[in-house]
CSV table of C-alpha atoms and ligand atoms in Angstrom, one decimal:
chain,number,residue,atom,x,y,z
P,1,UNK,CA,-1.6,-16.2,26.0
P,2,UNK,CA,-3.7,-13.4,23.6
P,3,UNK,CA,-2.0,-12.9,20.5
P,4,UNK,CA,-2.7,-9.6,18.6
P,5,UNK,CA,-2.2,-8.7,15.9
P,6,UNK,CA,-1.5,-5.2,15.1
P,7,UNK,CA,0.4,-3.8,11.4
P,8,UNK,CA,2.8,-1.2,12.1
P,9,UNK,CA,3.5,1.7,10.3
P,10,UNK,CA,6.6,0.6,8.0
P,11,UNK,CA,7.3,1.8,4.3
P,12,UNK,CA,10.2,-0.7,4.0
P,13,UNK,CA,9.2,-2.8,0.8
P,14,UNK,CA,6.0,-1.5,0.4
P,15,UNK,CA,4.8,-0.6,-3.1
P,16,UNK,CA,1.4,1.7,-3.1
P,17,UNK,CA,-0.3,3.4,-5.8
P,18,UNK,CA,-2.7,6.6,-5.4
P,19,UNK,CA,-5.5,7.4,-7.4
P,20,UNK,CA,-6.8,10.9,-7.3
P,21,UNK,CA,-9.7,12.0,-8.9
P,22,UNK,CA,-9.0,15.2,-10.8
P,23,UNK,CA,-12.5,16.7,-9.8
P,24,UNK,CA,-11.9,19.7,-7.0
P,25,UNK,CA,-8.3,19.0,-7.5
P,26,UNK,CA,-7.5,22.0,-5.6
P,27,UNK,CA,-8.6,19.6,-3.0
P,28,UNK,CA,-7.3,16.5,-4.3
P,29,UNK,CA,-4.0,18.1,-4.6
P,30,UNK,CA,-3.9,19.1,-1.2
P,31,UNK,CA,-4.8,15.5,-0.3
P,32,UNK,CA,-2.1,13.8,-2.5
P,33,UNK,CA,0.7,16.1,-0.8
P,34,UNK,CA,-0.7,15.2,2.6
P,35,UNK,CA,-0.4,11.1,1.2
P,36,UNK,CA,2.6,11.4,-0.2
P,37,UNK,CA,4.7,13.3,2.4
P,38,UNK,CA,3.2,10.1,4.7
P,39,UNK,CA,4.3,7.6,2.4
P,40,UNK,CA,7.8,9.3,2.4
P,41,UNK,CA,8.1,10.1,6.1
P,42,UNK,CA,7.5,6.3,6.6
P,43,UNK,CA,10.0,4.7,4.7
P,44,UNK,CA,8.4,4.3,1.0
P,45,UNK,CA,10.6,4.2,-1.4
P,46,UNK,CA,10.1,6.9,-4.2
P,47,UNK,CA,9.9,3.7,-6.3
P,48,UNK,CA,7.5,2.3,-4.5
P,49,UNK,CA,5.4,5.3,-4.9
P,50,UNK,CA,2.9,5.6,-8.2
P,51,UNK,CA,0.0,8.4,-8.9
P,52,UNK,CA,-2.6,7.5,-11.6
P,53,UNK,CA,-5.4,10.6,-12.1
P,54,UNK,CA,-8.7,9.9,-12.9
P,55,UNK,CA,-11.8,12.5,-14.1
P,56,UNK,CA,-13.3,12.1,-10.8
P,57,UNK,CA,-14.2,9.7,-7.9
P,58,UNK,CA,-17.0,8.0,-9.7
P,59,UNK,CA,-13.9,6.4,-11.6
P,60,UNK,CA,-11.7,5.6,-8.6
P,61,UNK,CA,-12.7,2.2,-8.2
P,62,UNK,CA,-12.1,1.2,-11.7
P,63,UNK,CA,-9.0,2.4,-11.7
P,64,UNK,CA,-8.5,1.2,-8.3
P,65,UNK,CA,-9.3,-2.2,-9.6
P,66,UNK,CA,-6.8,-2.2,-12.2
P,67,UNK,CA,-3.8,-1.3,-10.4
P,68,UNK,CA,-5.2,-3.9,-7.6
P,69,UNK,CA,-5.0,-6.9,-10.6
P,70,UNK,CA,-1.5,-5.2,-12.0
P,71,UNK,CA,-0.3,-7.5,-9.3
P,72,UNK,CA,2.5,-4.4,-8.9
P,73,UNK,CA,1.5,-3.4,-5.6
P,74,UNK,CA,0.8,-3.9,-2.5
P,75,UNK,CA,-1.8,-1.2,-1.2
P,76,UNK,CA,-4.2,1.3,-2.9
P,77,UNK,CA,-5.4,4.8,-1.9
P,78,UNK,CA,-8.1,6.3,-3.5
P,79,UNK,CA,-8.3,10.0,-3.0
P,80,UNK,CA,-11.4,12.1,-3.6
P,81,UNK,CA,-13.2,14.8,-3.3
P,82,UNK,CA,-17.1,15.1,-3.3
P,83,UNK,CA,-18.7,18.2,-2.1
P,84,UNK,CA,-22.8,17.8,-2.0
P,85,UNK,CA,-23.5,21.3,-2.7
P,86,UNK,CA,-22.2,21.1,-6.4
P,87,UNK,CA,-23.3,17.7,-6.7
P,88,UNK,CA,-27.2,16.7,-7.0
P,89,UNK,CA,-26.3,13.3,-6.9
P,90,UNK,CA,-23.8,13.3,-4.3
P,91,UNK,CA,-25.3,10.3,-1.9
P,92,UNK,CA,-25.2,8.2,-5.1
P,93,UNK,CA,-21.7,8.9,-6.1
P,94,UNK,CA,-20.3,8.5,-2.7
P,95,UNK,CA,-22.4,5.2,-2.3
P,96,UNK,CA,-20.8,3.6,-5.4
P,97,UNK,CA,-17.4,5.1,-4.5
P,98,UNK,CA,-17.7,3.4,-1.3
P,99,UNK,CA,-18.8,0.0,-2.2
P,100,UNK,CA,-16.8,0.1,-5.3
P,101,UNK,CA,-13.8,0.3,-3.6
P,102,UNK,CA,-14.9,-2.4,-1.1
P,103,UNK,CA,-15.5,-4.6,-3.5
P,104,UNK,CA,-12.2,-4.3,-5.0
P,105,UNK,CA,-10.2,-5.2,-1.6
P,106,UNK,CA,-12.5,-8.4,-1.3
P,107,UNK,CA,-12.1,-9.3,-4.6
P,108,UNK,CA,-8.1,-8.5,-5.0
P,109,UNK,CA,-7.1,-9.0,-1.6
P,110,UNK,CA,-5.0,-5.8,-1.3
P,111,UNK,CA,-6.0,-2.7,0.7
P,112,UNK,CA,-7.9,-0.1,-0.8
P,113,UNK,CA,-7.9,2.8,0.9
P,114,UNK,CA,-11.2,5.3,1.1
P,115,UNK,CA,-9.5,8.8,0.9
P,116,UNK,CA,-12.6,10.4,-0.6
P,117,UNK,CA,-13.8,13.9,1.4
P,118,UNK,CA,-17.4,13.8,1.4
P,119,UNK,CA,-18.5,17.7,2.6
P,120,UNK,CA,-20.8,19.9,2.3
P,121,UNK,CA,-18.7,22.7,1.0
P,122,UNK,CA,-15.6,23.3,-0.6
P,123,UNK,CA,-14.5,25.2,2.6
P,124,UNK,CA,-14.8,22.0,5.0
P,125,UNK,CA,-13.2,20.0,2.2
P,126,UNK,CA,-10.3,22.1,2.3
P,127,UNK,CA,-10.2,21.7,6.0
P,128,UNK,CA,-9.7,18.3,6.2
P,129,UNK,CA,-7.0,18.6,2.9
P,130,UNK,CA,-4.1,20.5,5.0
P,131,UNK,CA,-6.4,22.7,6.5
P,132,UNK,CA,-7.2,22.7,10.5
P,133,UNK,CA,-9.0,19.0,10.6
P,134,UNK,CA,-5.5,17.7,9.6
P,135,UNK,CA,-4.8,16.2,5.9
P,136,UNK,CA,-7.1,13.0,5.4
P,137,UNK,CA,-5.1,12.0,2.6
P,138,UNK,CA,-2.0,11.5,4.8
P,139,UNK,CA,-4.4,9.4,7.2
P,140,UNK,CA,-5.6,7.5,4.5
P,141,UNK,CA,-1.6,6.8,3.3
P,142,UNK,CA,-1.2,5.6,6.7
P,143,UNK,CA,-4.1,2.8,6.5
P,144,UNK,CA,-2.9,2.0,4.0
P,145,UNK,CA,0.8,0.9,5.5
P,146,UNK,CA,-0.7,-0.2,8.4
P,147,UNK,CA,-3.0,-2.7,6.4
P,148,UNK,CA,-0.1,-4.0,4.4
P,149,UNK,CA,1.7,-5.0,7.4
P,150,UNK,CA,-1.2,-6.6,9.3
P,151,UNK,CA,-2.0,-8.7,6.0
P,152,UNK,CA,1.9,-9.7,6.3
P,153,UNK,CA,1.3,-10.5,9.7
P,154,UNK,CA,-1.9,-12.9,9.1
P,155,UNK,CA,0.4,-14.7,6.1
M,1,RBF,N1,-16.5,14.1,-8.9
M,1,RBF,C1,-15.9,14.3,-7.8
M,1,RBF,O1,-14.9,13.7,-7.5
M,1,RBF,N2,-16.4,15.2,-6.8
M,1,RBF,C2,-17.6,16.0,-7.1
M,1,RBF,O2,-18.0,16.7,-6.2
M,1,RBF,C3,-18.2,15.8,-8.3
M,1,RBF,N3,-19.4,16.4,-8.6
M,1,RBF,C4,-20.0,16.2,-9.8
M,1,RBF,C5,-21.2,16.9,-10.1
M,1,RBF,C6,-21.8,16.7,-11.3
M,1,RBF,C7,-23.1,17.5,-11.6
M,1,RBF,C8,-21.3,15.8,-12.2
M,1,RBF,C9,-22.0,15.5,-13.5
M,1,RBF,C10,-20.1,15.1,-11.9
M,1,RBF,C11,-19.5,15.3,-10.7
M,1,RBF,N4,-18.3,14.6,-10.4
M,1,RBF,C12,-17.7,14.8,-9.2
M,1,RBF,C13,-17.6,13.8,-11.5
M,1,RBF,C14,-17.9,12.3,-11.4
M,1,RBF,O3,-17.2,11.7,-10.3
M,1,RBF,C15,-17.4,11.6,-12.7
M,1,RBF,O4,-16.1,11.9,-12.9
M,1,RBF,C16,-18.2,12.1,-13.9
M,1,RBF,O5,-19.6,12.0,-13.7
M,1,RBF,C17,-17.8,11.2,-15.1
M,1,RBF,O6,-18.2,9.9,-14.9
């Protein structure tokens, strides 16, 4: 018989911090409300719930990688907001965020979450933060718990 494997979408016991880069934070706002209503609708306890800040996304990973090593939870979301029409060198930034917070699930083991916008205007940004392409910051919250329990799973 198959066997798949597939992590469902359950809070219970699950601890998961959220970075969020301070940079367009009237995006990033948007983005962390969208995650932590997720979280909450799921089962996450408010306890199991912290938010660092950071300056902006090209600091995510670091902080990322901190909280990863903390050993005090079990899934990170890194929420960002990069818009390439205020930002020269936006394909360099988003590059780093990206592999930066790749690097820091292979190396920890944990999920880390890519909740960074990349758009190129403030308007489409806020489209995908609560606006009418949904709240990417709740879909990222949701990776996240569904990558906890699928790691569980694999044990
Ligand atoms: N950070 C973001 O999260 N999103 C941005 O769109 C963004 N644009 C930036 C544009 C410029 C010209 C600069 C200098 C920084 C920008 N940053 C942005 C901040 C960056 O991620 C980082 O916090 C700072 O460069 C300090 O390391």
């Amino acid at each position: 018989m198959v066997q798949v494997v597939e992590g469902q979408l359950s809070g219970r016991d699950v601890r998961v911090a959220l970075v969020v880069a301070r940079w367009n934070r009237l995006v990033t706002e948007s983005l962390l409300a969208g995650a932590l209503d997720a979280l909450r609708r799921h089962g996450v306890a408010e306890e199991g719930i912290t938010v660092v800040w950071c300056p902006g996304s090209f600091e995510l990973p670091l902080v990322a990688q901190k909280l990863a090593r903390s050993g005090s939870y079990d899934a990170i979301v890194a929420l960002g907001a990069l818009i390439r029409g205020e930002t020269p060198h936006f394909e360099y930034i988003a590059g780093q965020v990206a592999a930066g917070l790749g690097q820091v699930a292979l190396q920890t083991g944990l999920p880390c979450i890519f909740g960074v916008l990349t758009t190129e205007t403030l308007e489409q940004a806020l489209e995908r933060a609560g606006g009418k392409y949904g709240n990417k910051g709740a879909e990222a919250a949701l990776a996240a718990l569904e990558m906890v329990d699928a790691l569980r799973r694999l044990r």
